[in-house]
Coordinates of N, CA and C in Angstrom, one line a residue:
V1 N 174.9 255.2 345.5 CA 175.7 255.4 344.2 C 177.0 254.4 344.5
L2 N 177.6 254.5 345.6 CA 179.0 253.9 345.8 C 178.6 252.4 346.0
A3 N 177.5 252.0 346.5 CA 177.1 250.6 346.3 C 176.9 250.0 345.2
A4 N 176.2 250.8 344.4 CA 176.0 250.4 343.0 C 177.1 250.1 342.2
V5 N 178.1 251.1 342.3 CA 179.4 251.2 341.7 C 180.1 249.8 342.1
G6 N 180.1 249.7 343.4 CA 180.9 248.6 343.9 C 180.4 247.2 343.6
F7 N 179.1 246.9 343.4 CA 178.7 245.7 343.2 C 178.9 245.4 341.6
W8 N 178.7 246.6 340.9 CA 178.8 246.3 339.4 C 180.4 246.1 339.2
V9 N 181.5 246.6 339.8 CA 182.9 246.4 339.7 C 183.0 245.1 340.1
G10 N 182.5 244.5 341.3 CA 182.5 243.1 341.7 C 182.0 242.2 340.8
A11 N 180.9 242.4 340.0 CA 180.3 241.5 339.0 C 181.3 241.4 337.7
A12 N 181.7 242.6 337.5 CA 182.5 242.7 336.1 C 183.8 242.0 336.4
A13 N 184.4 242.0 337.6 CA 185.6 241.5 337.9 C 185.5 239.9 337.8
Q14 N 184.4 239.3 338.0 CA 184.4 237.9 338.0 C 184.6 237.4 336.5
G15 N 184.2 238.3 335.6 CA 184.3 237.8 334.1 C 183.6 236.8 333.7
K16 N 182.5 236.2 334.3 CA 181.7 235.2 333.9 C 180.5 235.4 332.9
G17 N 180.1 236.7 333.0 CA 179.1 236.9 332.0 C 177.6 236.5 332.3
F18 N 177.3 236.1 333.6 CA 175.9 235.8 334.0 C 175.3 237.1 334.3
H19 N 174.0 237.0 333.8 CA 173.2 238.3 334.0 C 172.8 238.6 335.4
Y20 N 172.6 237.5 336.3 CA 172.3 237.6 337.5 C 173.2 238.2 338.5
H21 N 174.6 238.1 338.2 CA 175.7 238.7 338.9 C 175.5 240.3 339.1
H22 N 174.8 240.8 338.2 CA 174.4 242.2 338.1 C 173.1 242.7 338.9
H23 N 172.4 241.9 339.4 CA 171.1 242.2 340.1 C 171.6 243.2 341.1
A24 N 172.5 243.1 341.9 CA 172.7 243.8 343.2 C 173.0 245.4 342.6
A25 N 173.7 245.3 341.6 CA 174.1 246.7 341.1 C 172.9 247.5 340.6
I26 N 172.0 246.8 339.9 CA 170.8 247.2 339.3 C 170.1 247.8 340.3
A27 N 169.7 246.9 341.4 CA 168.8 247.4 342.5 C 169.3 248.5 343.3
Y28 N 170.8 248.7 343.5 CA 171.2 249.7 344.2 C 171.2 250.9 343.4
G29 N 171.4 250.7 342.0 CA 171.1 251.9 341.1 C 169.7 252.4 340.9
L30 N 168.7 251.5 341.0 CA 167.5 252.0 341.3 C 167.2 252.7 342.5
L31 N 167.6 252.2 343.6 CA 167.6 252.9 344.9 C 168.0 254.4 344.8
A32 N 169.2 254.5 344.2 CA 169.8 255.7 344.1 C 168.9 256.7 343.3
V33 N 168.5 256.3 342.1 CA 167.5 256.9 341.3 C 166.3 257.4 342.2
M34 N 165.8 256.5 342.9 CA 164.5 257.0 343.6 C 164.8 258.0 344.6
F35 N 166.1 257.8 345.4 CA 166.5 258.8 346.2 C 166.6 260.3 345.6
V36 N 167.3 260.2 344.5 CA 167.4 261.3 343.7 C 166.0 262.3 343.5
S37 N 165.0 261.3 343.1 CA 163.8 261.8 342.6 C 162.6 262.1 343.9
A38 N 163.3 261.9 345.1 CA 162.3 261.9 346.3 C 161.6 263.4 346.5
D39 N 162.2 264.4 346.1 CA 161.7 265.6 346.3 C 160.5 265.8 345.2
L40 N 159.3 265.8 345.8 CA 158.1 265.5 345.0 C 157.5 266.9 344.7
G41 N 158.2 268.1 345.0 CA 157.7 269.4 344.8 C 158.0 269.8 343.3
P42 N 157.5 270.9 342.9 CA 157.6 271.3 341.7 C 159.2 271.6 341.1
V43 N 159.5 271.5 340.0 CA 160.7 271.7 339.4 C 161.0 272.7 338.7
P44 N 161.5 274.0 339.3 CA 161.6 275.1 338.5 C 162.8 275.2 337.6
G45 N 162.4 275.9 336.6 CA 163.5 276.3 335.6 C 164.0 275.0 334.8
W46 N 165.1 275.3 334.0 CA 165.7 274.3 333.3 C 167.1 274.3 333.4
Q47 N 167.7 274.8 334.5 CA 169.0 274.5 334.8 C 169.4 273.0 334.9
P48 N 170.6 272.7 334.9 CA 171.0 271.2 335.0 C 170.5 270.5 336.1
S49 N 170.7 271.0 337.3 CA 169.9 270.3 338.4 C 168.6 270.0 338.3
A50 N 167.8 270.9 337.6 CA 166.4 270.6 337.4 C 166.2 269.6 336.4
L51 N 167.1 269.5 335.3 CA 166.9 268.4 334.4 C 167.4 267.1 334.9
L52 N 168.1 267.2 335.7 CA 168.7 266.0 336.4 C 167.5 265.3 337.3
L53 N 166.8 266.4 337.8 CA 165.8 265.7 339.0 C 164.5 265.2 337.9
R54 N 164.3 265.9 336.8 CA 163.4 265.4 336.0 C 163.5 264.0 335.4
L55 N 164.8 263.9 335.1 CA 165.5 262.5 334.5 C 165.2 261.5 335.6
G56 N 165.6 261.8 336.9 CA 165.5 260.7 337.9 C 164.2 260.4 338.0
R57 N 163.2 261.4 338.0 CA 161.9 261.0 338.3 C 161.2 260.1 337.2
A58 N 161.6 260.4 335.8 CA 161.3 259.6 334.8 C 161.9 258.0 334.8
L59 N 163.1 258.0 335.3 CA 163.7 256.7 335.5 C 163.0 256.0 336.6
A60 N 162.7 256.7 337.9 CA 162.2 256.0 339.0 C 160.8 255.4 338.6
V61 N 160.1 256.0 337.7 CA 158.7 255.5 337.3 C 158.9 254.6 336.1
G62 N 159.7 254.9 335.1 CA 159.8 254.1 333.9 C 160.5 252.6 334.1
V63 N 161.7 252.8 334.9 CA 162.5 251.5 334.9 C 161.8 250.5 335.7
P64 N 161.2 250.6 336.9 CA 160.4 249.8 337.4 C 159.3 249.2 336.6
G65 N 158.7 250.1 335.9 CA 157.5 249.7 335.0 C 157.9 248.8 334.0
I66 N 159.0 249.0 333.5 CA 159.6 248.0 332.4 C 160.0 246.8 332.8
V67 N 160.5 246.7 334.1 CA 160.9 245.6 334.6 C 159.7 244.7 335.1
A68 N 158.6 245.4 335.5 CA 157.3 244.7 336.0 C 156.8 243.9 334.7
V69 N 156.8 244.8 333.5 CA 156.2 244.0 332.2 C 156.9 243.0 331.8
L70 N 158.3 243.2 331.9 CA 159.2 241.8 331.6 C 158.9 240.7 332.4
V71 N 158.8 240.8 333.8 CA 158.4 239.8 334.7 C 157.1 239.0 334.3
V72 N 156.1 239.9 334.0 CA 154.8 239.4 333.7 C 154.9 238.6 332.4
L73 N 155.7 239.1 331.3 CA 155.8 238.3 330.2 C 156.5 237.0 330.4
G74 N 157.4 237.3 331.3 CA 158.3 235.9 331.6 C 157.6 234.9 332.3
T75 N 156.5 235.2 333.1 CA 155.8 234.2 333.7 C 154.6 233.7 333.1
T76 N 154.3 234.3 332.1 CA 153.2 233.9 331.2 C 153.6 233.1 330.1
G77 N 155.0 232.5 330.0 CA 155.3 231.7 328.8 C 156.1 232.4 327.8
L78 N 156.2 233.7 327.6 CA 157.1 234.4 326.6 C 158.5 234.1 326.8
R79 N 159.3 233.5 325.9 CA 160.5 233.1 326.2 C 161.6 233.7 325.4
T80 N 161.3 234.8 324.6 CA 162.2 235.5 323.8 C 163.1 236.4 324.6
N81 N 163.1 236.6 325.9 CA 163.8 237.5 326.6 C 165.2 236.6 326.7
P82 N 166.2 237.6 326.6 CA 167.7 237.0 326.6 C 168.0 236.4 328.0
L83 N 167.3 236.8 329.0 CA 167.5 236.1 330.3 C 167.2 234.8 330.5
F84 N 166.6 234.1 329.4 CA 166.1 232.8 329.4 C 166.8 232.0 328.4
D85 N 167.2 230.8 328.7 CA 167.8 230.0 327.6 C 167.1 229.8 326.4
G86 N 167.7 229.8 325.3 CA 166.9 230.1 324.0 C 166.4 228.6 323.8
A87 N 166.8 227.5 324.3 CA 166.3 226.3 323.9 C 165.2 225.9 324.9
L88 N 164.6 226.9 325.7 CA 163.7 226.3 326.9 C 162.4 226.1 326.2
P89 N 161.8 226.8 325.0 CA 160.6 226.3 324.7 C 160.6 225.0 324.1
Q90 N 161.8 224.5 323.5 CA 161.9 223.1 322.9 C 162.1 222.1 323.9
L91 N 162.7 222.4 325.0 CA 163.0 221.4 326.2 C 161.9 221.3 327.0
L92 N 161.0 222.3 327.3 CA 160.0 222.0 328.3 C 158.9 220.9 327.9
P93 N 158.5 220.7 326.8 CA 157.6 219.6 326.5 C 158.3 218.2 326.8
V94 N 159.7 218.2 326.5 CA 160.3 217.0 326.6 C 160.4 216.7 328.2
V95 N 160.8 217.9 329.0 CA 161.0 217.5 330.5 C 159.7 217.2 331.2
R96 N 158.5 217.8 330.6 CA 157.2 217.5 331.1 C 156.6 216.2 330.9
A97 N 157.0 215.6 329.8 CA 156.7 214.4 329.5 C 157.2 213.4 330.4
L98 N 158.4 213.6 331.4 CA 158.8 212.9 332.4 C 157.9 212.6 333.5
E99 N 156.9 213.3 333.6 CA 155.9 213.3 334.7 C 156.5 213.3 336.1
G100 N 157.4 214.4 336.2 CA 157.9 214.4 337.5 C 159.1 213.7 337.8
D101 N 159.5 212.9 336.9 CA 160.9 212.0 337.2 C 162.0 213.1 337.3
R102 N 163.3 212.5 337.5 CA 164.6 213.2 337.5 C 165.0 213.6 336.3
V103 N 165.9 214.8 336.4 CA 166.4 215.4 335.1 C 167.7 216.0 335.8
V104 N 168.9 215.9 334.8 CA 170.1 216.7 335.2 C 170.7 217.3 333.8
V105 N 171.0 218.6 334.0 CA 171.4 219.2 332.9 C 172.9 219.5 333.1
F106 N 173.8 219.0 332.0 CA 175.1 219.1 332.2 C 175.6 220.5 331.7
S107 N 175.7 221.4 332.4 CA 176.0 222.8 331.8 C 176.5 223.8 333.2
S108 N 177.4 224.5 333.2 CA 177.9 225.5 334.2 C 177.0 226.5 334.1
D109 N 176.2 226.7 333.3 CA 175.2 228.0 333.3 C 174.1 227.4 334.0
P110 N 173.7 228.3 335.2 CA 172.4 227.8 335.7 C 171.2 228.1 334.9
A111 N 171.2 229.0 334.2 CA 170.0 229.3 333.2 C 169.8 228.2 332.4
S112 N 170.6 227.1 332.2 CA 170.4 225.9 331.4 C 169.3 225.0 332.2
A113 N 169.4 225.0 333.4 CA 168.6 224.2 334.2 C 167.4 224.8 334.7
W114 N 167.5 226.1 334.9 CA 166.5 226.8 335.7 C 166.1 228.0 334.7
P115 N 164.7 228.2 334.5 CA 163.7 227.6 335.2 C 163.0 226.2 334.5
L116 N 163.9 225.7 333.6 CA 163.4 224.5 332.8 C 163.0 223.4 334.0
T117 N 163.7 223.2 334.9 CA 163.4 222.1 335.8 C 162.0 222.4 336.7
L118 N 162.1 223.6 337.2 CA 160.7 224.1 337.8 C 159.5 224.0 336.9
E119 N 159.8 224.7 335.8 CA 158.4 224.8 335.0 C 158.2 223.4 334.3
G120 N 159.2 222.7 334.1 CA 158.8 221.2 333.4 C 158.4 220.2 334.5
R121 N 158.3 220.9 335.8 CA 157.7 220.0 336.8 C 158.6 218.6 337.2
A122 N 159.9 218.8 336.9 CA 160.5 217.6 337.2 C 161.4 217.8 338.4
E123 N 162.1 216.6 338.9 CA 163.0 216.6 340.1 C 164.3 216.7 339.7
W124 N 165.0 217.6 340.3 CA 166.4 218.0 340.1 C 167.3 216.8 340.6
G125 N 168.4 216.2 340.0 CA 169.1 215.0 340.3 C 170.4 215.2 341.0
L126 N 170.9 216.6 341.4 CA 172.1 216.9 341.8 C 172.0 217.7 343.3
R127 N 172.8 217.5 344.1 CA 172.9 218.4 345.0 C 173.4 219.8 344.9
F128 N 174.0 220.0 343.7 CA 174.4 221.2 343.1 C 173.3 221.7 342.3
M129 N 173.1 223.2 342.2 CA 172.1 223.8 341.4 C 172.4 223.6 339.9
S130 N 173.6 223.4 339.5 CA 174.1 223.1 338.2 C 175.5 222.6 338.3
L131 N 176.2 222.7 337.2 CA 177.6 222.4 337.4 C 178.5 223.5 337.3
W132 N 177.9 224.7 338.0 CA 178.7 225.9 337.9 C 179.9 225.9 338.6
P133 N 180.4 224.9 339.6 CA 181.7 225.0 340.1 C 182.7 224.7 339.0
M134 N 182.5 224.1 337.9 CA 183.5 223.7 336.9 C 183.9 225.2 336.3
A135 N 183.2 226.0 336.1 CA 183.5 227.3 335.7 C 184.4 228.1 336.6
G136 N 184.3 227.8 338.0 CA 185.3 228.4 338.8 C 186.7 227.6 338.9
F137 N 186.6 226.2 338.6 CA 187.8 225.5 338.7 C 188.7 225.8 337.7
Y138 N 188.0 226.1 336.4 CA 188.8 226.5 335.3 C 188.5 227.7 334.8
H139 N 188.5 228.8 335.7 CA 188.3 230.2 335.5 C 189.4 230.7 334.6
H140 N 190.7 230.3 335.0 CA 191.8 230.9 334.3 C 191.8 230.4 332.7
E141 N 191.5 229.1 332.5 CA 191.5 228.6 331.2 C 190.4 229.1 330.4
L142 N 189.3 229.3 331.1 CA 188.2 229.9 330.3 C 188.2 231.2 329.7
W143 N 189.1 232.2 330.5 CA 189.2 233.5 330.1 C 190.8 233.9 329.7
T144 N 191.5 233.1 329.5 CA 192.9 233.3 329.1 C 193.3 232.4 327.9
V145 N 192.7 231.3 327.7 CA 193.0 230.2 326.7 C 191.7 230.1 325.8
G146 N 191.9 230.2 324.5 CA 190.7 229.9 323.6 C 190.4 228.4 323.5
G147 N 189.4 228.3 322.7 CA 188.9 226.9 322.4 C 188.4 226.0 323.7
V148 N 188.4 224.7 323.4 CA 187.8 223.9 324.5 C 188.7 223.8 325.6
V149 N 188.3 223.9 326.8 CA 189.3 223.7 328.0 C 189.8 222.4 328.3
A150 N 191.3 222.4 328.4 CA 192.0 221.1 328.8 C 191.7 221.0 330.4
F151 N 191.2 219.9 330.7 CA 191.0 219.6 332.1 C 192.2 218.9 332.9
R152 N 192.2 219.1 334.0 CA 193.3 218.3 334.7 C 192.7 216.8 334.8
P153 N 193.9 216.0 334.9 CA 193.6 214.5 334.8 C 192.9 214.3 336.2
L154 N 192.2 213.2 336.2 CA 191.4 212.8 337.4 C 192.3 212.7 338.6
A155 N 193.4 212.1 338.6 CA 194.3 211.9 339.6 C 194.7 213.4 340.3
A156 N 194.8 214.4 339.4 CA 195.4 215.7 339.8 C 194.2 216.6 340.3
R157 N 192.9 216.2 340.3 CA 191.8 216.8 341.0 C 191.7 216.8 342.4
T158 N 192.1 217.8 343.0 CA 192.0 217.5 344.5 C 191.4 218.7 345.2
G159 N 191.2 218.6 346.3 CA 190.4 219.8 347.5 C 189.1 219.9 346.9
A160 N 188.7 221.1 346.5 CA 187.2 221.3 346.2 C 186.8 220.7 344.9
E161 N 187.7 220.5 344.0 CA 187.4 220.1 342.9 C 186.9 218.4 342.9
R162 N 187.9 217.9 343.9 CA 187.8 216.4 344.0 C 186.3 216.1 344.8
V163 N 186.2 217.1 345.9 CA 184.8 216.8 346.4 C 183.7 217.0 345.4
F164 N 183.8 218.2 344.6 CA 182.7 218.2 343.6 C 182.5 217.1 342.7
H165 N 183.6 216.5 342.1 CA 183.5 215.5 341.0 C 182.9 214.2 341.8
E166 N 183.3 213.8 343.1 CA 182.8 212.8 343.8 C 181.4 212.8 344.2
A167 N 180.8 214.1 344.3 CA 179.6 214.3 344.7 C 178.6 214.1 343.6
V168 N 179.1 214.6 342.3 CA 178.3 214.4 341.2 C 178.1 213.0 340.8
I169 N 179.3 212.2 340.9 CA 179.3 210.9 340.6 C 178.4 210.0 341.4
E170 N 178.5 210.4 342.8 CA 177.5 209.7 343.9 C 176.0 209.9 343.5
D171 N 175.7 211.3 343.4 CA 174.3 211.7 343.1 C 173.7 210.8 341.8
L172 N 174.4 210.8 340.7 CA 174.2 210.3 339.7 C 173.9 208.8 339.8
A173 N 174.9 208.1 340.6 CA 174.5 206.6 340.8 C 173.6 206.4 341.8
R174 N 173.3 207.1 342.9 CA 172.4 207.1 343.9 C 170.9 207.1 343.1
H175 N 170.7 208.0 342.5 CA 169.2 208.2 341.9 C 169.5 208.5 340.3
P176 N 169.7 207.5 339.3 CA 170.0 207.7 338.0 C 168.6 208.7 337.5
P177 N 169.1 209.8 336.9 CA 167.8 210.6 336.2 C 167.3 209.9 335.1
R178 N 166.0 210.2 334.7 CA 165.5 209.9 333.6 C 166.0 210.3 332.3
L179 N 166.4 211.6 332.3 CA 167.0 212.2 331.3 C 168.3 213.2 331.5
L180 N 169.2 213.0 330.7 CA 170.4 213.8 330.7 C 170.3 214.8 329.5
I181 N 170.6 216.2 329.9 CA 170.6 217.3 328.9 C 171.9 217.8 328.9
V182 N 172.6 217.5 327.9 CA 174.1 217.9 327.8 C 174.4 218.9 326.7
M183 N 175.0 220.0 327.3 CA 175.3 221.1 326.6 C 176.6 220.9 325.6
R184 N 176.3 220.8 324.2 CA 177.3 220.3 323.3 C 178.4 221.4 323.3
V185 N 179.7 220.8 322.9 CA 180.9 221.7 323.0 C 180.9 222.7 321.6
N186 N 181.1 223.9 322.0 CA 181.3 224.9 320.9 C 182.5 225.8 321.3
P187 N 183.7 225.6 320.7 CA 184.9 226.3 321.2 C 184.8 227.8 320.8
D188 N 183.9 228.4 320.1 CA 183.9 229.6 319.6 C 182.9 230.4 320.6
V189 N 182.1 229.9 321.5 CA 181.3 230.8 322.3 C 182.0 230.9 323.7
W190 N 182.0 232.3 323.8 CA 182.5 232.8 325.1 C 181.5 233.3 326.1
G191 N 180.3 233.5 325.6 CA 179.3 234.0 326.6 C 178.8 232.8 327.5
A192 N 177.8 233.3 328.4 CA 177.2 232.4 329.5 C 178.3 231.6 330.2
G193 N 179.3 232.5 330.7 CA 180.3 232.0 331.5 C 181.3 230.9 330.9
G194 N 181.3 230.9 329.5 CA 182.2 229.8 329.0 C 181.6 228.4 329.0
S195 N 180.4 228.3 329.3 CA 179.7 227.0 329.6 C 179.7 226.1 328.3
A196 N 179.9 226.5 327.1 CA 179.8 225.8 325.8 C 181.1 225.2 325.6
R197 N 182.2 225.8 326.3 CA 183.5 225.4 326.0 C 184.1 224.4 326.9
L198 N 183.1 223.9 327.8 CA 183.7 222.8 328.7 C 182.9 221.5 328.4
D199 N 183.9 220.3 327.9 CA 183.3 219.1 327.7 C 182.9 218.3 328.8
Y200 N 181.6 218.3 329.1 CA 181.3 217.6 330.4 C 181.3 216.1 330.4
L201 N 181.2 215.6 329.2 CA 181.1 214.0 329.2 C 182.6 213.7 329.2
R202 N 183.5 214.4 328.7 CA 184.9 214.0 328.7 C 185.4 214.2 330.0
Y203 N 184.9 215.5 330.8 CA 185.6 215.7 332.0 C 185.1 214.5 333.1
F204 N 183.9 214.1 333.1 CA 183.4 213.0 333.9 C 183.8 211.7 333.3
G205 N 183.9 211.6 332.0 CA 184.4 210.2 331.5 C 185.7 209.7 331.9
E206 N 186.4 210.6 332.5 CA 187.8 209.8 333.1 C 187.6 209.0 334.1
D207 N 186.6 209.0 334.7 CA 186.2 208.3 335.8 C 185.2 206.9 335.3
P208 N 185.9 205.6 335.6 CA 185.3 204.4 335.1 C 183.9 204.4 335.6
R209 N 183.6 204.8 336.9 CA 182.2 204.9 337.4 C 181.3 205.4 336.4
F210 N 181.6 206.6 336.0 CA 180.7 207.5 335.1 C 180.5 206.9 333.8
R211 N 181.6 206.1 333.2 CA 181.5 205.5 331.9 C 180.3 204.3 332.2
E212 N 180.6 203.6 333.2 CA 179.5 202.7 333.5 C 178.1 203.2 333.6
F213 N 178.0 204.3 334.2 CA 176.7 204.9 334.4 C 176.0 205.4 333.3
L214 N 176.9 206.0 332.2 CA 176.5 206.5 331.0 C 176.1 205.5 329.9
A215 N 176.7 204.2 330.3 CA 176.3 203.0 329.3 C 174.8 202.7 329.4
G216 N 174.2 203.2 330.7 CA 172.8 202.9 330.7 C 171.8 203.9 330.1
Y217 N 172.4 204.7 329.3 CA 171.7 205.7 328.5 C 171.9 205.6 327.0
R218 N 170.7 206.0 326.3 CA 170.9 206.1 324.8 C 170.8 207.6 324.4
D219 N 171.5 207.7 323.3 CA 171.5 208.9 322.7 C 170.1 209.4 322.0
A220 N 169.3 210.3 322.4 CA 167.9 210.7 322.0 C 168.2 211.9 321.1
G221 N 169.2 212.3 320.6 CA 169.3 213.3 319.6 C 169.4 214.6 320.1
P222 N 169.5 215.7 319.3 CA 169.8 217.1 319.8 C 168.5 217.8 319.9
V223 N 168.5 218.9 320.8 CA 167.5 220.0 321.0 C 168.2 221.1 321.2
G224 N 168.3 222.0 320.1 CA 168.9 223.2 320.2 C 170.4 223.0 320.4
K225 N 171.0 223.6 321.5 CA 172.6 223.4 321.7 C 172.8 222.4 322.7
Y226 N 171.8 221.5 323.0 CA 172.0 220.4 323.7 C 171.8 219.0 323.2
Q227 N 172.5 218.1 323.8 CA 172.1 216.6 323.3 C 171.5 215.9 324.5
L228 N 170.5 215.1 324.1 CA 169.7 214.6 325.2 C 170.1 212.9 325.2
Y229 N 170.1 212.5 326.3 CA 170.3 211.1 326.5 C 169.3 210.5 327.6
R230 N 168.5 209.4 327.2 CA 167.4 208.9 327.9 C 168.0 207.6 328.6
R231 N 167.6 207.4 329.9 CA 168.0 206.2 330.6 C 167.2 205.0 330.0
V232 N 167.9 203.9 329.7 CA 167.4 202.6 329.3 C 167.0 201.8 330.4
D233 N 165.7 201.6 330.4 CA 165.0 200.7 331.5 C 165.4 199.3 331.2
P234 N 165.6 198.4 332.5 CA 165.9 197.1 332.4 C 164.8 196.3 331.7
P235 N 164.8 195.1 331.3 CA 163.9 194.5 330.6 C 162.8 194.2 331.8
G236 N 161.5 194.2 331.2 CA 160.4 193.8 332.2 C 160.1 195.3 333.1
R237 N 160.6 196.2 332.8 CA 160.4 197.4 333.8 C 159.3 198.3 333.0

């Protein structure tokens, strides 16, 4: 119980709103329920302790059963579960049409890129699993200031932020992805770690190397809350 409460406090204190931050608390909560219901003997009477034991047994069987059903539904293509990005059904055919080529999703929410990349059978184009470090670099601005986040100028990005910036630019230049999927800016969305309040193209666009890179792509239109950009192949390719 102490572990479950501790992990829940830790997840809540981060303030990012990502569902997977609560997995540890949920797991230890289930373990606590299973220990409570470990006595398999008969439950006599209807005193409060007996009611708690009956409730624990019901949860010990019911909760894992519900989770199992959701996992099965999730792996068979049903994407109405809020744990998945709502644009996934629309984006999957687009990514699968790349036939295994590289894709990069500009979003600080890992759920924007996963399981899309794996189920789309595409190759991921960055050393980071998503642009999640941006939510850390601008955590204060995301959760204390409304609207679109104001970024530090390029010259003021130092330390870990500078390493992150340089790594993304290097990865994009080394292996240009066939498709860029960019989350559009929405200053009113506070969920998903504030990912919609980060202007990714403006952030990297302060670097002339990124502007030169982006010039090799054409706007392919919107899909859900994302804007697509396809790489323009050179003549004769």
